mmCIF file of C-alpha atoms in Angstrom:
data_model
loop_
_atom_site.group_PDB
_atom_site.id
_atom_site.type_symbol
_atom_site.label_atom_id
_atom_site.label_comp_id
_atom_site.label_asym_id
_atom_site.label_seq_id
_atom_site.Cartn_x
_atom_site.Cartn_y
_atom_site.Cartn_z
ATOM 1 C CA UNK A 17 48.048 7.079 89.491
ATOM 2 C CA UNK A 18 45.878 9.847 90.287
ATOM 3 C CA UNK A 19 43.270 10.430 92.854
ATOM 4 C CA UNK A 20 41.845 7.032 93.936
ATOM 5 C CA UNK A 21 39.046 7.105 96.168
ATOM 6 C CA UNK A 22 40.173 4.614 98.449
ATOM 7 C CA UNK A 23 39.056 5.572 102.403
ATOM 8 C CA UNK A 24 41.556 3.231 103.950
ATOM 9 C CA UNK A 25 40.225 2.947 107.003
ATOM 10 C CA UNK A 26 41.116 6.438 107.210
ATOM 11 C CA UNK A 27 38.216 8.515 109.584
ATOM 12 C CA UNK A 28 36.457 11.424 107.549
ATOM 13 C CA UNK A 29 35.754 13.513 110.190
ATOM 14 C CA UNK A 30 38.453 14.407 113.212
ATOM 15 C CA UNK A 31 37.333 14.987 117.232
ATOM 16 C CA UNK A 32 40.970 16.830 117.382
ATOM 17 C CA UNK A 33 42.357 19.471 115.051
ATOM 18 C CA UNK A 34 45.075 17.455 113.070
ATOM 19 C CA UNK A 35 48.960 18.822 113.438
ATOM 20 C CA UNK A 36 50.495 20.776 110.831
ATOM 21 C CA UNK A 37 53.838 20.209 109.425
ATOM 22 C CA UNK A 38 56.353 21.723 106.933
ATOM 23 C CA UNK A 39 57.471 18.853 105.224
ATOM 24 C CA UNK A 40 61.336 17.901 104.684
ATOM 25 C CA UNK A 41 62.785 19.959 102.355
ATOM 26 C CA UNK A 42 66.221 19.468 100.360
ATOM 27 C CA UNK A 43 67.792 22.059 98.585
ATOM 28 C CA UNK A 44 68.146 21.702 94.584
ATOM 29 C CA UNK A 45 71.698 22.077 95.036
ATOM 30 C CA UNK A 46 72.226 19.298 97.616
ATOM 31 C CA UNK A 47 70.610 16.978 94.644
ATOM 32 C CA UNK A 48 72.891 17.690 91.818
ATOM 33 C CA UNK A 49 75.547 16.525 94.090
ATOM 34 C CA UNK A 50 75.672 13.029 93.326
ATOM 35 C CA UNK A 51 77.771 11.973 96.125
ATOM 36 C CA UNK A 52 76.013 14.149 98.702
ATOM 37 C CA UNK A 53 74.411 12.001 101.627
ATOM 38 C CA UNK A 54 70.805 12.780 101.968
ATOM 39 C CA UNK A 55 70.336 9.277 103.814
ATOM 40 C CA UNK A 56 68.833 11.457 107.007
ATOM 41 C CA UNK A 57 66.631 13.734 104.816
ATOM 42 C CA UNK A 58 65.401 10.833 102.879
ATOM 43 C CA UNK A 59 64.368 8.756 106.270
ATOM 44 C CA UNK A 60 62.961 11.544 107.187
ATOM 45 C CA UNK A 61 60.893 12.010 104.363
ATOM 46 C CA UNK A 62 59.725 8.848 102.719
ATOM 47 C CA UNK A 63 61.111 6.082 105.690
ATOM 48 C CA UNK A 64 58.604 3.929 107.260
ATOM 49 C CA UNK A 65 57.126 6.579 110.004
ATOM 50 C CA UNK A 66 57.574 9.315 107.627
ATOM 51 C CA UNK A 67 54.643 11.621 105.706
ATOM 52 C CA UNK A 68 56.164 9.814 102.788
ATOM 53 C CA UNK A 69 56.640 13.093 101.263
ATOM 54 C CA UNK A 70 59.551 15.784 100.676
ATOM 55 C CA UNK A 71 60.145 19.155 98.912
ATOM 56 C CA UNK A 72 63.006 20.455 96.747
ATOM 57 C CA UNK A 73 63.589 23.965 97.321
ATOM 58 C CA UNK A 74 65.643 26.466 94.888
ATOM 59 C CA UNK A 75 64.612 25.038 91.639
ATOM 60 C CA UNK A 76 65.286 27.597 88.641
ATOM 61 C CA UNK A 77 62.388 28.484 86.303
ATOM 62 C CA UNK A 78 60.292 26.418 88.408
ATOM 63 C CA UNK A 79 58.199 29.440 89.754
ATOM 64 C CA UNK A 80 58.045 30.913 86.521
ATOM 65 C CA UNK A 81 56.664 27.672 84.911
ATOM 66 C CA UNK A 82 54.431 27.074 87.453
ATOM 67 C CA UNK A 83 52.931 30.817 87.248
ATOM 68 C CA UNK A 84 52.935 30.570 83.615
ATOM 69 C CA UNK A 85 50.349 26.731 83.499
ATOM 70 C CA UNK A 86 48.497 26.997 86.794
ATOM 71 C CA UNK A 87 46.303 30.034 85.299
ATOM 72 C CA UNK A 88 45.715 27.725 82.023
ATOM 73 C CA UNK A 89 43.940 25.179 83.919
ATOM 74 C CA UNK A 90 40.740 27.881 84.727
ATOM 75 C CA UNK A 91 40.891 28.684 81.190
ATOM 76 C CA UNK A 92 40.977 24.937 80.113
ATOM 77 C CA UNK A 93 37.817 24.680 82.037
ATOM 78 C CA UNK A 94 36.141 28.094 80.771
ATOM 79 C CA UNK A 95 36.250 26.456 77.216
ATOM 80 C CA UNK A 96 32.988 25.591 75.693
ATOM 81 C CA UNK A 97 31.223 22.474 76.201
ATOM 82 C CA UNK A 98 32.149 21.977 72.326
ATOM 83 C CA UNK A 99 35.513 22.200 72.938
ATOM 84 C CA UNK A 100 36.132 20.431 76.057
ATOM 85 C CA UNK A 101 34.212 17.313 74.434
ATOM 86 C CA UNK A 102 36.839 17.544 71.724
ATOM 87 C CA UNK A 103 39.353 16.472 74.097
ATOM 88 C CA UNK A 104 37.189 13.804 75.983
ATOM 89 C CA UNK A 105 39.188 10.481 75.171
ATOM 90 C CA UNK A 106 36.983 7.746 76.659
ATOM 91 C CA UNK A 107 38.926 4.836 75.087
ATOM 92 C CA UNK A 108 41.859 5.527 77.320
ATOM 93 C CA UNK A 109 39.588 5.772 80.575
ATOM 94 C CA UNK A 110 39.776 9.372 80.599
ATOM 95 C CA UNK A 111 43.353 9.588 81.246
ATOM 96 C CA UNK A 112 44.012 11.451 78.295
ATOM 97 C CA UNK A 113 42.637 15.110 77.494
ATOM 98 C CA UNK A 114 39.668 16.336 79.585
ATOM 99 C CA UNK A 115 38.062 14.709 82.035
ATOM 100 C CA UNK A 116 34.846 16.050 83.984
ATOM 101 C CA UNK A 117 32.604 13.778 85.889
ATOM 102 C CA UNK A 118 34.483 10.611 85.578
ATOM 103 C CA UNK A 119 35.381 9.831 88.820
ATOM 104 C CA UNK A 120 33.169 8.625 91.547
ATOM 105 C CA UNK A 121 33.126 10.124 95.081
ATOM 106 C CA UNK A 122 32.997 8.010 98.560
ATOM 107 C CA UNK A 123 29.144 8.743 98.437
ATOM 108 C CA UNK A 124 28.671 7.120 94.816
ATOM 109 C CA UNK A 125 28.046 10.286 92.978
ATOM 110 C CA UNK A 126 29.990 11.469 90.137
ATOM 111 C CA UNK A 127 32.720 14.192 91.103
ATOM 112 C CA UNK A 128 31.726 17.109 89.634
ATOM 113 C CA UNK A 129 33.912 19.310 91.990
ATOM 114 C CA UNK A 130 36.877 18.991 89.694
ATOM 115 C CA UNK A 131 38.240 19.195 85.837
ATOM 116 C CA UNK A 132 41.077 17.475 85.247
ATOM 117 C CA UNK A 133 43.244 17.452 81.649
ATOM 118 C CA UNK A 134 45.526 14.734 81.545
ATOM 119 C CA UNK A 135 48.809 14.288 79.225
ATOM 120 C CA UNK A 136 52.225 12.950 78.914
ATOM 121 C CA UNK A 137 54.562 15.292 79.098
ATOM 122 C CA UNK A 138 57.379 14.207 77.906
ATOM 123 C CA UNK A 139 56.817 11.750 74.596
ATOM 124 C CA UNK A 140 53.104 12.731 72.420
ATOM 125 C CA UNK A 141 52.973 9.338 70.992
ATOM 126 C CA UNK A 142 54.274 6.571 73.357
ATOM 127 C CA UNK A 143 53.835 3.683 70.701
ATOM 128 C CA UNK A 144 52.186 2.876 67.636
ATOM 129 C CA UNK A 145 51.894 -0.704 68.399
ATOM 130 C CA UNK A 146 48.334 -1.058 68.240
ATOM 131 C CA UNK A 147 48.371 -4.692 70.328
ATOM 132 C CA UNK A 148 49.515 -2.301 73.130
ATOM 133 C CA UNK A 149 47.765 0.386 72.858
ATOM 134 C CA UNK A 150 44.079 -1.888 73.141
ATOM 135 C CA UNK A 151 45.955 -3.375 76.248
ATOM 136 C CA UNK A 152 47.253 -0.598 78.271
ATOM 137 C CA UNK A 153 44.649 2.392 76.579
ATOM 138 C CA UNK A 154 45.501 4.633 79.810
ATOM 139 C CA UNK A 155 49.406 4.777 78.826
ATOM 140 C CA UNK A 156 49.802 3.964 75.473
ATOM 141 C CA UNK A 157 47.370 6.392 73.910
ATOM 142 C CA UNK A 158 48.152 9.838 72.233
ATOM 143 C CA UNK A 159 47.640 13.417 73.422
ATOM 144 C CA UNK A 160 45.440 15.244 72.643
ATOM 145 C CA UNK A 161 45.586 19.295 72.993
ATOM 146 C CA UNK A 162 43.731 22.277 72.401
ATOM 147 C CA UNK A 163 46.263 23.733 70.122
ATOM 148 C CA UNK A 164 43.320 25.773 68.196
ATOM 149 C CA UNK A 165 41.558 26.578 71.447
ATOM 150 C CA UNK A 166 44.184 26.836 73.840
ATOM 151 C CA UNK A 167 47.434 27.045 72.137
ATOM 152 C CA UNK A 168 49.699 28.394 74.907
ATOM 153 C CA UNK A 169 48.549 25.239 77.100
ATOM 154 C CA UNK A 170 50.986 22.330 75.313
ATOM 155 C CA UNK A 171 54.206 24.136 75.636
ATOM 156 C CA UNK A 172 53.877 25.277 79.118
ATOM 157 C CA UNK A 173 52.055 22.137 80.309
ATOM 158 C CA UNK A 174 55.667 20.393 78.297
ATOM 159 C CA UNK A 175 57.959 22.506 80.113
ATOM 160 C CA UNK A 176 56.634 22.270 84.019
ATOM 161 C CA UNK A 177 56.444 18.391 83.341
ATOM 162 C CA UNK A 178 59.817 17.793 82.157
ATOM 163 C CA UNK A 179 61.456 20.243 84.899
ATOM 164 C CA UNK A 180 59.425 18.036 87.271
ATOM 165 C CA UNK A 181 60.606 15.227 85.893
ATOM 166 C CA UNK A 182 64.181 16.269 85.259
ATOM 167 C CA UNK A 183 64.311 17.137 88.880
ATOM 168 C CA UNK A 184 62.287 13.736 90.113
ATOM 169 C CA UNK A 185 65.575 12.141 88.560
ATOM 170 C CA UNK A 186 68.043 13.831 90.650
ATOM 171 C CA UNK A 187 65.817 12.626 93.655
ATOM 172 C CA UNK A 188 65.424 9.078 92.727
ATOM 173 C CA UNK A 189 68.991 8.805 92.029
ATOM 174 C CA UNK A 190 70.014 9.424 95.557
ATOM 175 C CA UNK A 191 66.905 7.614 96.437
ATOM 176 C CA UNK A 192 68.499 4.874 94.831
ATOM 177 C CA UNK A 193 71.546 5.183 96.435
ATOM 178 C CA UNK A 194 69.888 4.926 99.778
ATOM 179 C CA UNK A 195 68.278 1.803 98.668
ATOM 180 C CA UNK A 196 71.731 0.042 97.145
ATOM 181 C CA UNK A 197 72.936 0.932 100.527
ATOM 182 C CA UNK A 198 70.973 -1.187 102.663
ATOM 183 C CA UNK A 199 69.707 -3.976 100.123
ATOM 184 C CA UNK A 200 72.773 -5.675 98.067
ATOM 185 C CA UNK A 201 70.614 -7.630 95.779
ATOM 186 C CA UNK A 202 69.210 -3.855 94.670
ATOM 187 C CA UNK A 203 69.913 -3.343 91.324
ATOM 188 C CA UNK A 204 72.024 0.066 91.317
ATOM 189 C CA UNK A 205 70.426 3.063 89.986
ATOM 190 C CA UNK A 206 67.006 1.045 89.030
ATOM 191 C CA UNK A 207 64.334 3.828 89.762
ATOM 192 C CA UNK A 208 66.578 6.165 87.840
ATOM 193 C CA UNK A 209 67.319 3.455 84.633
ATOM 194 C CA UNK A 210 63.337 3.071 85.408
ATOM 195 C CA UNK A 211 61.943 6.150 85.200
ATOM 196 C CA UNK A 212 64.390 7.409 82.623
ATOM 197 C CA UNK A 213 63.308 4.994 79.795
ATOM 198 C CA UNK A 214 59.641 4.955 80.554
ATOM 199 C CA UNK A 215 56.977 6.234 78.428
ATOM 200 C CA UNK A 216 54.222 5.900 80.942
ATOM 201 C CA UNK A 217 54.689 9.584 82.862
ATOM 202 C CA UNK A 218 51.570 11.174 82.818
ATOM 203 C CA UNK A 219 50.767 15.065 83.874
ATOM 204 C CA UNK A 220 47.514 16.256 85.746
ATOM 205 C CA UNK A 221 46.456 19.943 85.812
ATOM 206 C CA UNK A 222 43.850 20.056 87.699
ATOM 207 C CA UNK A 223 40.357 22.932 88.439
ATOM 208 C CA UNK A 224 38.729 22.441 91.438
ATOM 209 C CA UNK A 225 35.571 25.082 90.459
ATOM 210 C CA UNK A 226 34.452 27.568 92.477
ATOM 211 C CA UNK A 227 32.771 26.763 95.500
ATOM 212 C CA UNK A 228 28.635 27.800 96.467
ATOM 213 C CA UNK A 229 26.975 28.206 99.550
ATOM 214 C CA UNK A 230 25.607 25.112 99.440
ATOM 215 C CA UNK A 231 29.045 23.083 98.649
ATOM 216 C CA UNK A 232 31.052 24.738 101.361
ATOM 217 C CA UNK A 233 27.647 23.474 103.760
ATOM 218 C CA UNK A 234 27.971 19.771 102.308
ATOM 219 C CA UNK A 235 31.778 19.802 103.040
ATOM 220 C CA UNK A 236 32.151 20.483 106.639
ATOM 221 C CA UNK A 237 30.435 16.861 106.743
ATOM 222 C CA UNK A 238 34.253 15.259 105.368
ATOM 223 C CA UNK A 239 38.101 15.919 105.307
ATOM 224 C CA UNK A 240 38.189 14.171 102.319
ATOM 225 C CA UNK A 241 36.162 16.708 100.509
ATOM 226 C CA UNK A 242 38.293 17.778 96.926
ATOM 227 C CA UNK A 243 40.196 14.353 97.015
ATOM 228 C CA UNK A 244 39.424 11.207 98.337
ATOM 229 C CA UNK A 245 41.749 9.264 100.381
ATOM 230 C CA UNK A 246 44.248 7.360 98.310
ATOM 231 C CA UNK A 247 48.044 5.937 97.191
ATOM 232 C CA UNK A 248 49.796 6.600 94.632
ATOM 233 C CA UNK A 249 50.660 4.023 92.663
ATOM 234 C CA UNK A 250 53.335 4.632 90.597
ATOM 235 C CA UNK A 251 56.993 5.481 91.625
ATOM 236 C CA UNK A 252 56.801 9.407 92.566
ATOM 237 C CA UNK A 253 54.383 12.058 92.331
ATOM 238 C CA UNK A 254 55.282 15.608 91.876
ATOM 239 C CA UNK A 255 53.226 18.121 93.384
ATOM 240 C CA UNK A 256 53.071 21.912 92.847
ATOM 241 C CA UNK A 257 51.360 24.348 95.948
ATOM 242 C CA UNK A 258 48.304 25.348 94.378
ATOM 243 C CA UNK A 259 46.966 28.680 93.257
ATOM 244 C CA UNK A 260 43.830 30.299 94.084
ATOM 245 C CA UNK A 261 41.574 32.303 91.629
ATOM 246 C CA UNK A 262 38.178 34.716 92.265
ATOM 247 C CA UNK A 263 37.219 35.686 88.850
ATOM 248 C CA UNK A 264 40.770 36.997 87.063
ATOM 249 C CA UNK A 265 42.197 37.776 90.334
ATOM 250 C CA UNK A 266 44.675 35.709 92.432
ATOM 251 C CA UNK A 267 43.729 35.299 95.746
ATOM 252 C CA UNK A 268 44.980 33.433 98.948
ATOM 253 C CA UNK A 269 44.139 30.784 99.868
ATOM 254 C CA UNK A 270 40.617 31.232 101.683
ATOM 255 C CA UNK A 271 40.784 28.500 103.954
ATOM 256 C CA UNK A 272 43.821 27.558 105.869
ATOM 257 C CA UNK A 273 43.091 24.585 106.666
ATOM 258 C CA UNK A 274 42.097 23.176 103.461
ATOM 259 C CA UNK A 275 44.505 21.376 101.052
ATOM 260 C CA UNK A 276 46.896 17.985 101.379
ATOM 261 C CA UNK A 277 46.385 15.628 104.260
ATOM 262 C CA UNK A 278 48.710 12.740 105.325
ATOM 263 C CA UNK A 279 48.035 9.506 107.422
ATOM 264 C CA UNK A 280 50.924 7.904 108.676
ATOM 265 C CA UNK A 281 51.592 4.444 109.718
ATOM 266 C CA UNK A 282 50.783 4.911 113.123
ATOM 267 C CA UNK A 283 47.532 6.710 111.757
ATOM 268 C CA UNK A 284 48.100 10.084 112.620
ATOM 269 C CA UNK A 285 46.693 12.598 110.336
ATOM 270 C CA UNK A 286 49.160 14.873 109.392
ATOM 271 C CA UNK A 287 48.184 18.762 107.238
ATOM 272 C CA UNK A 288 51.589 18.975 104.897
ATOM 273 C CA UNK A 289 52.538 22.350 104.051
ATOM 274 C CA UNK A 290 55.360 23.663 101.768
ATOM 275 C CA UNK A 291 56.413 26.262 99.839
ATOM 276 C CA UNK A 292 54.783 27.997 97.491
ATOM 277 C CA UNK A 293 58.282 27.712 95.103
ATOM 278 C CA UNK A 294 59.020 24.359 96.214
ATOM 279 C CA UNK A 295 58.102 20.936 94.347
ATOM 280 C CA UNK A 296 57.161 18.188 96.424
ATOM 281 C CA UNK A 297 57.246 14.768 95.900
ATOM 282 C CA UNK A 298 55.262 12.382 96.712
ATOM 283 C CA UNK A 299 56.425 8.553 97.698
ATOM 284 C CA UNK A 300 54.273 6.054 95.685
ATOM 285 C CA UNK A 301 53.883 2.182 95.488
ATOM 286 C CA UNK A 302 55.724 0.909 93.208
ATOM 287 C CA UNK A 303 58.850 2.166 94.651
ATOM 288 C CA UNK A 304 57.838 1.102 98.259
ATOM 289 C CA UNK A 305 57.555 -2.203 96.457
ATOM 290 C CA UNK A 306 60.906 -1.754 94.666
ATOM 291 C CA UNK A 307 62.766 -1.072 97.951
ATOM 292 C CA UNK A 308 61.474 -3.655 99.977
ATOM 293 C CA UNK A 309 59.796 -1.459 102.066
ATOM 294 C CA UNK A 310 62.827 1.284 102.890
ATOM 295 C CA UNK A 311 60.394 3.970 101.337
ATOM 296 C CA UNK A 312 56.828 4.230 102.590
ATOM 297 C CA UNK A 313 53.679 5.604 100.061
ATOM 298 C CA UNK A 314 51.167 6.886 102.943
ATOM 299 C CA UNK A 315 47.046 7.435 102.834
ATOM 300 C CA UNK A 316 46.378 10.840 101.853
ATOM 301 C CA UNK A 317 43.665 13.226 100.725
ATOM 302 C CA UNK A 318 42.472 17.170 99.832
ATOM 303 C CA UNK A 319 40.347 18.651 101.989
ATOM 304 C CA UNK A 320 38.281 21.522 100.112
ATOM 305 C CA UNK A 321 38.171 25.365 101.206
ATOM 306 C CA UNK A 322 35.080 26.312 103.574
ATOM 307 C CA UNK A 323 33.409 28.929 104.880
ATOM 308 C CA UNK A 324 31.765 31.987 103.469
ATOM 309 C CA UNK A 325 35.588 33.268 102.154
ATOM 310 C CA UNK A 326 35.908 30.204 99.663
ATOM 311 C CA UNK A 327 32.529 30.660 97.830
ATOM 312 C CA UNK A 328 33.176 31.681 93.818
ATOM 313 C CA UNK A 329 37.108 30.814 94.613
ATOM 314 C CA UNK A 330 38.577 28.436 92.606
ATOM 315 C CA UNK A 331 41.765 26.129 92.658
ATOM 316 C CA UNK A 332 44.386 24.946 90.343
ATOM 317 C CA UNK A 333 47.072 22.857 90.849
ATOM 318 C CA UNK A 334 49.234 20.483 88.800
ATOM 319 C CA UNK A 335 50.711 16.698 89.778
ATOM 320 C CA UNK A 336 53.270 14.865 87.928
ATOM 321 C CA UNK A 337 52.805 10.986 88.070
ATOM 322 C CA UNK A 338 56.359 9.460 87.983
ATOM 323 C CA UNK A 339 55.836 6.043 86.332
ATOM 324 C CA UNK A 340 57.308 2.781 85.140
ATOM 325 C CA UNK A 341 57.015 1.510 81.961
ATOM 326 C CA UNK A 342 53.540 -0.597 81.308
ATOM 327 C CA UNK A 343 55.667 -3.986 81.187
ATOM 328 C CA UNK A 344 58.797 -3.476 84.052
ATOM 329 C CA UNK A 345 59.157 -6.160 86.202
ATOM 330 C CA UNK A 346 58.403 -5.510 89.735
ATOM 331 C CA UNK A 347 61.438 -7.394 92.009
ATOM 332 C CA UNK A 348 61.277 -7.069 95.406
ATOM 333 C CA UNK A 349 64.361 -6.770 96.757
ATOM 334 C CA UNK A 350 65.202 -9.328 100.269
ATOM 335 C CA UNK A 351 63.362 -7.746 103.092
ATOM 336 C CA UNK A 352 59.585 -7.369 103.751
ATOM 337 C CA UNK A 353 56.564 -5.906 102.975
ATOM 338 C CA UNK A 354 53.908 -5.598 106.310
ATOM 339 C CA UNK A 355 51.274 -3.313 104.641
ATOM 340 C CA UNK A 356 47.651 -5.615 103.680
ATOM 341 C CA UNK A 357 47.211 -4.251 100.545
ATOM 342 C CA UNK A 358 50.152 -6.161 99.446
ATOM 343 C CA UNK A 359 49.790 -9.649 98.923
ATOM 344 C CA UNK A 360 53.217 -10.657 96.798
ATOM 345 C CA UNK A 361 56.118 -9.757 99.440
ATOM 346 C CA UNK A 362 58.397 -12.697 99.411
ATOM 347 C CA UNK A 363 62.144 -11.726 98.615
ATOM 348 C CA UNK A 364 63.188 -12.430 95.092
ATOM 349 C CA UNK A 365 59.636 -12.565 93.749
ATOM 350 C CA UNK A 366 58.773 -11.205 90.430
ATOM 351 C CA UNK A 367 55.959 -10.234 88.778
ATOM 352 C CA UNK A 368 54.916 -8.235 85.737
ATOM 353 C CA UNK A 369 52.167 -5.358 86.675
ATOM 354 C CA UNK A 370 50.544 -2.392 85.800
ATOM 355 C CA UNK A 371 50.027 0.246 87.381
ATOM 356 C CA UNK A 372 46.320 1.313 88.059
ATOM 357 C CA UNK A 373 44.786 3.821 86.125
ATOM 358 C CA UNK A 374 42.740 6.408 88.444
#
């Protein structure tokens, strides 16, 4: 979950421009049809030579929500030191409440580029067992919000999360589908039973702050600039197009080629582009693990905005990270897994895992 700085073999600076794509979309209303083959879209999308990425297009409320918590996140940040280090929760690793600092860049040094206020969506409390909570601190510990400083973040932070989520559903069910399809030993509708009884989702809004001189100099050394290359590791990731601020005012984006890069299989680095209403999603690793290798989660980063147009410009953005429970066994399916990282890929093996925090 979240943005692991992992390079991955993955070059940090190109000797070729890299190839822009709009990413498969799928209408919102082809996914409430439950019957509705999206087998070629979902190839397409999250297959083995895919960006391992899609979009859903048409979604109502979703640009209102979205207009209505992206702006919160450069107020979250404009808080006082005080009140930010209310909602520092070190015991769970950071990964709940506000979180400046934390996270270490390729070079070593603490990544101070970003803010990042973590929560889970949909349940406040996700257990009081307190045997679990010391064992799995990242999932199993409470919210906490601003409700004094920022009260209008919790409900709109709630209700882009669980639209995400609600619409993440509809995906992995004919994800699913796709899956029972081609595996009979798949158990039908799992990511859906899975991600519908979990507790573990867990919401990112994210600042990037705004950009000097000096930072726009240091990143024309990387691609990787805002987000180092990584997987996700959970089952999807929602993604919202991100907004860009100077001062109070909206602005467009400054730099078009900054923002989310892809590596495919075959290597080929890939800039993703989709709408600015449309929610992508993001294939991660525990369902390329759950489908025996059907779906694909692929290398990818965030390159920062350069040049003299991004300094004092800041960006927002918000991920959903689609998750299993702490304790759901992870069955693989017959078939095969041929990535390195993955050491456990014999059909029918079974193991009981979590899911890495950050």
């Amino acid at each position: 979950m979240g943005c692991l700085e992992n390079d991955g073999g993955s070059p940090e600076i190109l000797t070729i421009p890299p190839a822009v794509r709009h990413i498969v979309t799928i209408p919102y209303a082809d996914l409430l049809k439950e019957d509705f083959d999206l087998s070629l879209e979902l190839e397409a999308g999250f297959g083995p030579n895919s960006l391992g990425i899609v979009a859903v297009s048409g979604v109502p409320k979703y640009s209102e929500l979205r207009s209505r918590l992206l702006p919160l996140a450069s107020r979250m940040a404009a808080l006082s030191e005080e009140s930010k280090m209310s909602l520092v929760d070190p015991a769970s690793r950071f990964s709940f409440g506000w979180s400046h600092g934390n996270e270490m860049l390729r070079s070593g040094q603490p990544d101070v580029y970003k803010g990042s206020f973590y929560a889970n969506p949909i349940v406040d409390v996700p257990t009081t067992d307190e045997a679990l909570i010391e064992r799995y601190p990242s999932y199993c510990r409470q919210n906490i919000w601003p409700r004094e400083d920022l009260p209008e973040l919790e409900p709109a932070f709630k209700e882009l999360g669980r639209l995400m989520l609600d619409v993440g559903l509809l995906l992995a069910h004919h994800c699913s589908k796709f899956v029972s399809a081609r595996k009979p030993d798949y158990e039908e509708g799992k990511l859906v039973r899975m991600l519908k009884s979990s507790k573990c989702h867990k919401g990112r809004l994210l600042h990037y702050f705004p950009a000097s001189n000096r930072d726009t100099e240091e990143w024309e050394k990387g691609l990787a600039s805002w987000c180092g290359w990584h997987f996700d590791h959970g089952s999807l990731t929602g993604l919202t197009r991100a907004t860009y601020m100077k001062g109070k005012d909206q602005v467009p984006n400054p730099d078009p080629q900054s923002g989310l890069y892809i590596r495919d299989r075959l290597g080929t680095i890939t800039k993703a582009v989709f709408a600015e209403d449309d929610i992508a999603y993001q294939m991660g690793e525990a369902t390329e693990f759950h489908s025996g290798g059907l779906f694909r989660a692929t290398l990818h980063c965030v390159q920062a905005a350069r040049g003299e147009a991004a300094v004092g410009v800041d960006r927002n953005t918000f991920a959903l990270f689609m998750q299993p429970q702490w304790d759901e066994p992870l069955i693989l399916p017959e078939g095969h897994c041929d990535r390195t990282e993955v050491t456990i890929c014999t059909p029918q093996k079974s193991f009981f895992f979590l899911i890495s925090a950050f």
